[in-house]
Tab-separated table of N, CA, C and O in Angstrom:
chain	number	residue	atom	x	y	z
G	1	MET	N	2.681	-23.197	14.524
G	1	MET	CA	2.816	-22.399	14.716
G	1	MET	C	3.987	-21.561	15.164
G	1	MET	O	4.815	-20.248	15.002
G	2	ASN	N	5.215	-22.658	15.734
G	2	ASN	CA	6.535	-22.932	16.082
G	2	ASN	C	7.203	-21.865	14.997
G	2	ASN	O	8.078	-21.426	15.126
G	3	PHE	N	6.942	-23.051	13.613
G	3	PHE	CA	7.768	-22.464	12.365
G	3	PHE	C	7.471	-21.511	12.178
G	3	PHE	O	8.551	-20.159	11.258
G	4	ILE	N	6.214	-20.468	12.056
G	4	ILE	CA	5.832	-19.128	11.570
G	4	ILE	C	6.793	-18.189	12.419
G	4	ILE	O	6.957	-17.305	11.921
G	5	LYS	N	6.381	-18.362	14.033
G	5	LYS	CA	7.398	-17.617	14.787
G	5	LYS	C	8.785	-17.974	14.410
G	5	LYS	O	9.124	-16.480	14.591
G	6	ARG	N	9.307	-18.841	14.043
G	6	ARG	CA	10.836	-18.899	14.082
G	6	ARG	C	10.730	-17.588	12.740
G	6	ARG	O	12.107	-16.990	12.846
G	7	ILE	N	10.299	-17.883	11.438
G	7	ILE	CA	10.446	-17.365	10.170
G	7	ILE	C	10.545	-15.667	10.759
G	7	ILE	O	11.066	-15.367	10.452
G	8	GLY	N	9.531	-15.145	11.634
G	8	GLY	CA	9.346	-13.495	12.330
G	8	GLY	C	10.692	-13.326	12.772
G	8	GLY	O	10.999	-12.308	12.419
G	9	LYS	N	11.353	-14.514	13.326
G	9	LYS	CA	12.212	-13.482	14.303
G	9	LYS	C	13.490	-13.815	13.380
G	9	LYS	O	14.301	-13.006	13.182
G	10	ILE	N	14.119	-14.624	12.232
G	10	ILE	CA	14.513	-14.824	11.422
G	10	ILE	C	14.755	-13.664	10.638
G	10	ILE	O	15.720	-12.595	10.189
G	11	LEU	N	13.356	-12.920	10.093
G	11	LEU	CA	13.049	-12.016	9.784
G	11	LEU	C	13.894	-10.824	10.379
G	11	LEU	O	13.949	-9.680	9.676
G	12	SER	N	13.372	-10.911	11.522
G	12	SER	CA	13.564	-9.892	12.164
G	12	SER	C	14.926	-9.018	12.505
G	12	SER	O	15.152	-8.271	12.712
G	13	GLU	N	15.889	-10.436	11.801
G	13	GLU	CA	16.958	-9.620	12.698
G	13	GLU	C	18.240	-9.273	11.295
G	13	GLU	O	17.258	-9.189	10.269
G	14	ARG	N	18.944	-8.658	11.606
G	14	ARG	CA	19.087	-7.396	10.093
G	14	ARG	C	20.096	-8.186	9.943
G	14	ARG	O	20.538	-7.597	8.903
G	15	ASP	N	21.080	-9.564	10.065
G	15	ASP	CA	22.040	-9.646	9.401
G	15	ASP	C	21.294	-11.070	8.503
G	15	ASP	O	22.014	-11.713	8.042
G	16	THR	N	20.008	-10.860	8.134
G	16	THR	CA	19.448	-11.909	7.630
G	16	THR	C	19.671	-11.441	5.530
G	16	THR	O	19.869	-10.273	4.993
G	17	ASN	N	19.453	-12.275	5.275
G	17	ASN	CA	20.517	-12.884	3.539
G	17	ASN	C	18.947	-12.296	3.169
G	17	ASN	O	18.109	-12.524	2.570
G	18	PRO	N	19.754	-10.860	2.311
G	18	PRO	CA	18.371	-10.700	1.173
G	18	PRO	C	18.257	-11.816	0.133
G	18	PRO	O	17.128	-10.900	0.114
G	19	LYS	N	18.947	-12.324	-0.185
G	19	LYS	CA	18.432	-13.718	-1.047
G	19	LYS	C	17.678	-14.311	-0.904
G	19	LYS	O	15.854	-14.308	-1.178
G	20	PHE	N	17.319	-14.438	0.730
G	20	PHE	CA	16.358	-15.033	1.307
G	20	PHE	C	14.888	-14.095	1.247
G	20	PHE	O	14.166	-14.884	0.926
G	21	ILE	N	15.025	-13.256	1.738
G	21	ILE	CA	14.124	-12.592	2.065
G	21	ILE	C	13.504	-12.300	0.462
G	21	ILE	O	11.998	-12.193	0.751
G	22	ASN	N	14.644	-11.930	-0.724
G	22	ASN	CA	13.804	-11.582	-1.414
G	22	ASN	C	13.351	-12.845	-2.087
G	22	ASN	O	12.115	-12.636	-2.569
G	23	SER	N	13.384	-14.130	-1.454
G	23	SER	CA	13.016	-15.473	-2.514
G	23	SER	C	11.571	-16.040	-1.881
G	23	SER	O	10.273	-16.218	-2.141
G	24	LEU	N	11.900	-15.592	-0.443
G	24	LEU	CA	9.951	-15.483	0.355
G	24	LEU	C	9.032	-14.736	0.146
G	24	LEU	O	7.989	-15.171	0.463
G	25	LYS	N	9.420	-12.935	0.049
G	25	LYS	CA	8.598	-12.511	-1.455
G	25	LYS	C	7.915	-12.662	-2.300
G	25	LYS	O	7.073	-12.437	-2.936
G	26	LYS	N	8.593	-13.456	-3.000
G	26	LYS	CA	8.146	-13.820	-4.257
G	26	LYS	C	7.216	-15.156	-4.122
G	26	LYS	O	6.377	-15.247	-5.080
G	27	VAL	N	7.505	-16.403	-2.939
G	27	VAL	CA	6.750	-17.079	-2.480
G	27	VAL	C	5.548	-16.204	-2.275
G	27	VAL	O	4.297	-17.359	-2.655
G	28	ARG	N	5.392	-15.484	-1.444
G	28	ARG	CA	4.319	-15.115	-0.998
G	28	ARG	C	3.363	-14.246	-2.295
G	28	ARG	O	2.064	-14.345	-2.491
G	29	GLU	N	3.921	-13.390	-2.796
G	29	GLU	CA	3.546	-12.904	-4.560
G	29	GLU	C	2.623	-13.915	-5.064
G	29	GLU	O	1.779	-14.118	-5.679
G	30	ALA	N	4.030	-15.545	-5.138
G	30	ALA	CA	3.092	-16.322	-6.275
G	30	ALA	C	1.815	-16.863	-5.448
G	30	ALA	O	0.449	-17.234	-5.990
G	31	ASP	N	1.686	-16.782	-3.656
G	31	ASP	CA	0.137	-17.765	-3.256
G	31	ASP	C	0.012	-16.339	-3.797
G	31	ASP	O	-1.733	-17.188	-3.883
G	32	GLN	N	-0.739	-15.302	-2.993
G	32	GLN	CA	-1.519	-14.515	-3.551
G	32	GLN	C	-2.261	-14.309	-5.115
G	32	GLN	O	-3.655	-14.337	-5.626
G	33	LEU	N	-1.260	-14.676	-6.249
G	33	LEU	CA	-1.642	-14.963	-7.584
G	33	LEU	C	-2.474	-15.816	-7.321
G	33	LEU	O	-3.062	-16.066	-8.042
G	34	ALA	N	-1.700	-16.732	-6.681
G	34	ALA	CA	-2.501	-18.859	-7.073
G	34	ALA	C	-3.803	-18.388	-6.158
G	34	ALA	O	-4.900	-18.607	-7.008
G	35	GLU	N	-3.855	-17.560	-5.282
G	35	GLU	CA	-5.271	-16.767	-4.874
G	35	GLU	C	-6.754	-16.648	-5.518
G	35	GLU	O	-7.468	-17.142	-5.535
G	36	SER	N	-5.617	-15.921	-5.759
G	36	SER	CA	-6.707	-14.864	-7.026
G	36	SER	C	-6.902	-15.457	-8.043
G	36	SER	O	-8.187	-15.558	-8.679
G	37	ILE	N	-5.997	-16.310	-8.451
G	37	ILE	CA	-6.540	-17.129	-10.017
G	37	ILE	C	-7.502	-18.015	-8.915
G	37	ILE	O	-9.209	-18.602	-10.031
G	38	ASN	N	-7.518	-19.074	-8.107
G	38	ASN	CA	-8.913	-19.544	-7.835
G	38	ASN	C	-9.809	-19.071	-7.329
G	38	ASN	O	-11.134	-19.456	-7.340
G	39	LYS	N	-10.110	-17.727	-6.596
G	39	LYS	CA	-10.827	-16.933	-6.624
G	39	LYS	C	-11.474	-17.011	-8.540
G	39	LYS	O	-13.149	-16.961	-8.055
G	40	ARG	N	-11.234	-16.666	-8.838
G	40	ARG	CA	-11.473	-16.348	-10.239
G	40	ARG	C	-12.050	-17.341	-10.786
G	40	ARG	O	-13.581	-17.508	-11.912
G	41	LEU	N	-11.476	-18.570	-10.306
G	41	LEU	CA	-12.176	-19.740	-11.141
G	41	LEU	C	-13.010	-20.104	-10.394
G	41	LEU	O	-14.032	-20.757	-11.087
G	42	ASN	N	-13.662	-19.882	-8.730
G	42	ASN	CA	-14.391	-20.119	-8.360
G	42	ASN	C	-15.921	-19.503	-8.958
G	42	ASN	O	-16.842	-20.037	-9.227
G	43	GLU	N	-15.712	-18.300	-8.863
G	43	GLU	CA	-16.789	-17.182	-9.945
G	43	GLU	C	-17.412	-17.878	-11.203
G	43	GLU	O	-18.170	-17.843	-11.477
G	44	LEU	N	-15.967	-18.180	-11.536
G	44	LEU	CA	-16.603	-19.060	-13.664
G	44	LEU	C	-17.215	-19.914	-13.231
G	44	LEU	O	-18.092	-19.962	-13.790
G	45	GLU	N	-16.779	-21.119	-12.178
G	45	GLU	CA	-17.617	-22.270	-12.065
G	45	GLU	C	-18.787	-22.052	-11.703
G	45	GLU	O	-19.398	-22.795	-12.172
G	46	LYS	N	-19.071	-20.695	-10.716
G	46	LYS	CA	-20.776	-20.541	-10.706
G	46	LYS	C	-21.680	-20.272	-11.301
G	46	LYS	O	-22.680	-20.647	-11.164
G	47	ARG	N	-20.312	-19.425	-12.272
G	47	ARG	CA	-21.577	-18.871	-13.682
G	47	ARG	C	-21.941	-20.176	-14.135
G	47	ARG	O	-23.485	-20.215	-15.200
G	48	THR	N	-21.305	-20.772	-14.701
G	48	THR	CA	-21.417	-21.714	-15.469
G	48	THR	C	-22.254	-22.754	-14.770
G	48	THR	O	-23.246	-23.209	-15.581
G	49	ARG	N	-22.498	-22.806	-13.472
G	49	ARG	CA	-23.429	-23.632	-12.926
G	49	ARG	C	-24.688	-22.727	-12.766
G	49	ARG	O	-26.045	-23.957	-13.565
G	50	GLN	N	-24.758	-21.816	-12.881
G	50	GLN	CA	-26.188	-21.048	-13.068
G	50	GLN	C	-26.265	-21.760	-14.309
G	50	GLN	O	-27.597	-21.661	-14.736
G	51	GLN	N	-25.491	-21.010	-15.382
G	51	GLN	CA	-26.121	-20.948	-16.945
G	51	GLN	C	-26.882	-22.321	-17.082
G	51	GLN	O	-27.465	-22.280	-17.894
G	52	THR	N	-26.072	-23.254	-16.986
G	52	THR	CA	-26.299	-24.740	-16.672
G	52	THR	C	-27.633	-24.952	-16.404
G	52	THR	O	-28.391	-25.832	-17.152
G	53	VAL	N	-28.152	-25.112	-15.294
G	53	VAL	CA	-29.336	-24.949	-14.745
G	53	VAL	C	-30.233	-24.153	-15.637
G	53	VAL	O	-31.358	-24.652	-15.529
G	54	ASN	N	-30.275	-22.753	-16.036
G	54	ASN	CA	-31.378	-22.182	-16.885
G	54	ASN	C	-31.486	-22.746	-17.915
G	54	ASN	O	-32.019	-22.683	-18.494
G	55	LEU	N	-31.124	-23.720	-18.444
G	55	LEU	CA	-30.684	-24.509	-20.057
G	55	LEU	C	-32.211	-25.258	-19.565
G	55	LEU	O	-32.872	-25.851	-20.304
């Protein structure tokens, strides 16, 4: 938790490097994309199991 607080403090400073902020944004976007893909894969897996059971 201290790590998260430190990142928040760094980001709240005005002189934070814009490249660093952009890289964090890209990491967050990639994390959101991965989460979305995982949700979709889980849905497909559930459907496949249900179809297998019905056979």
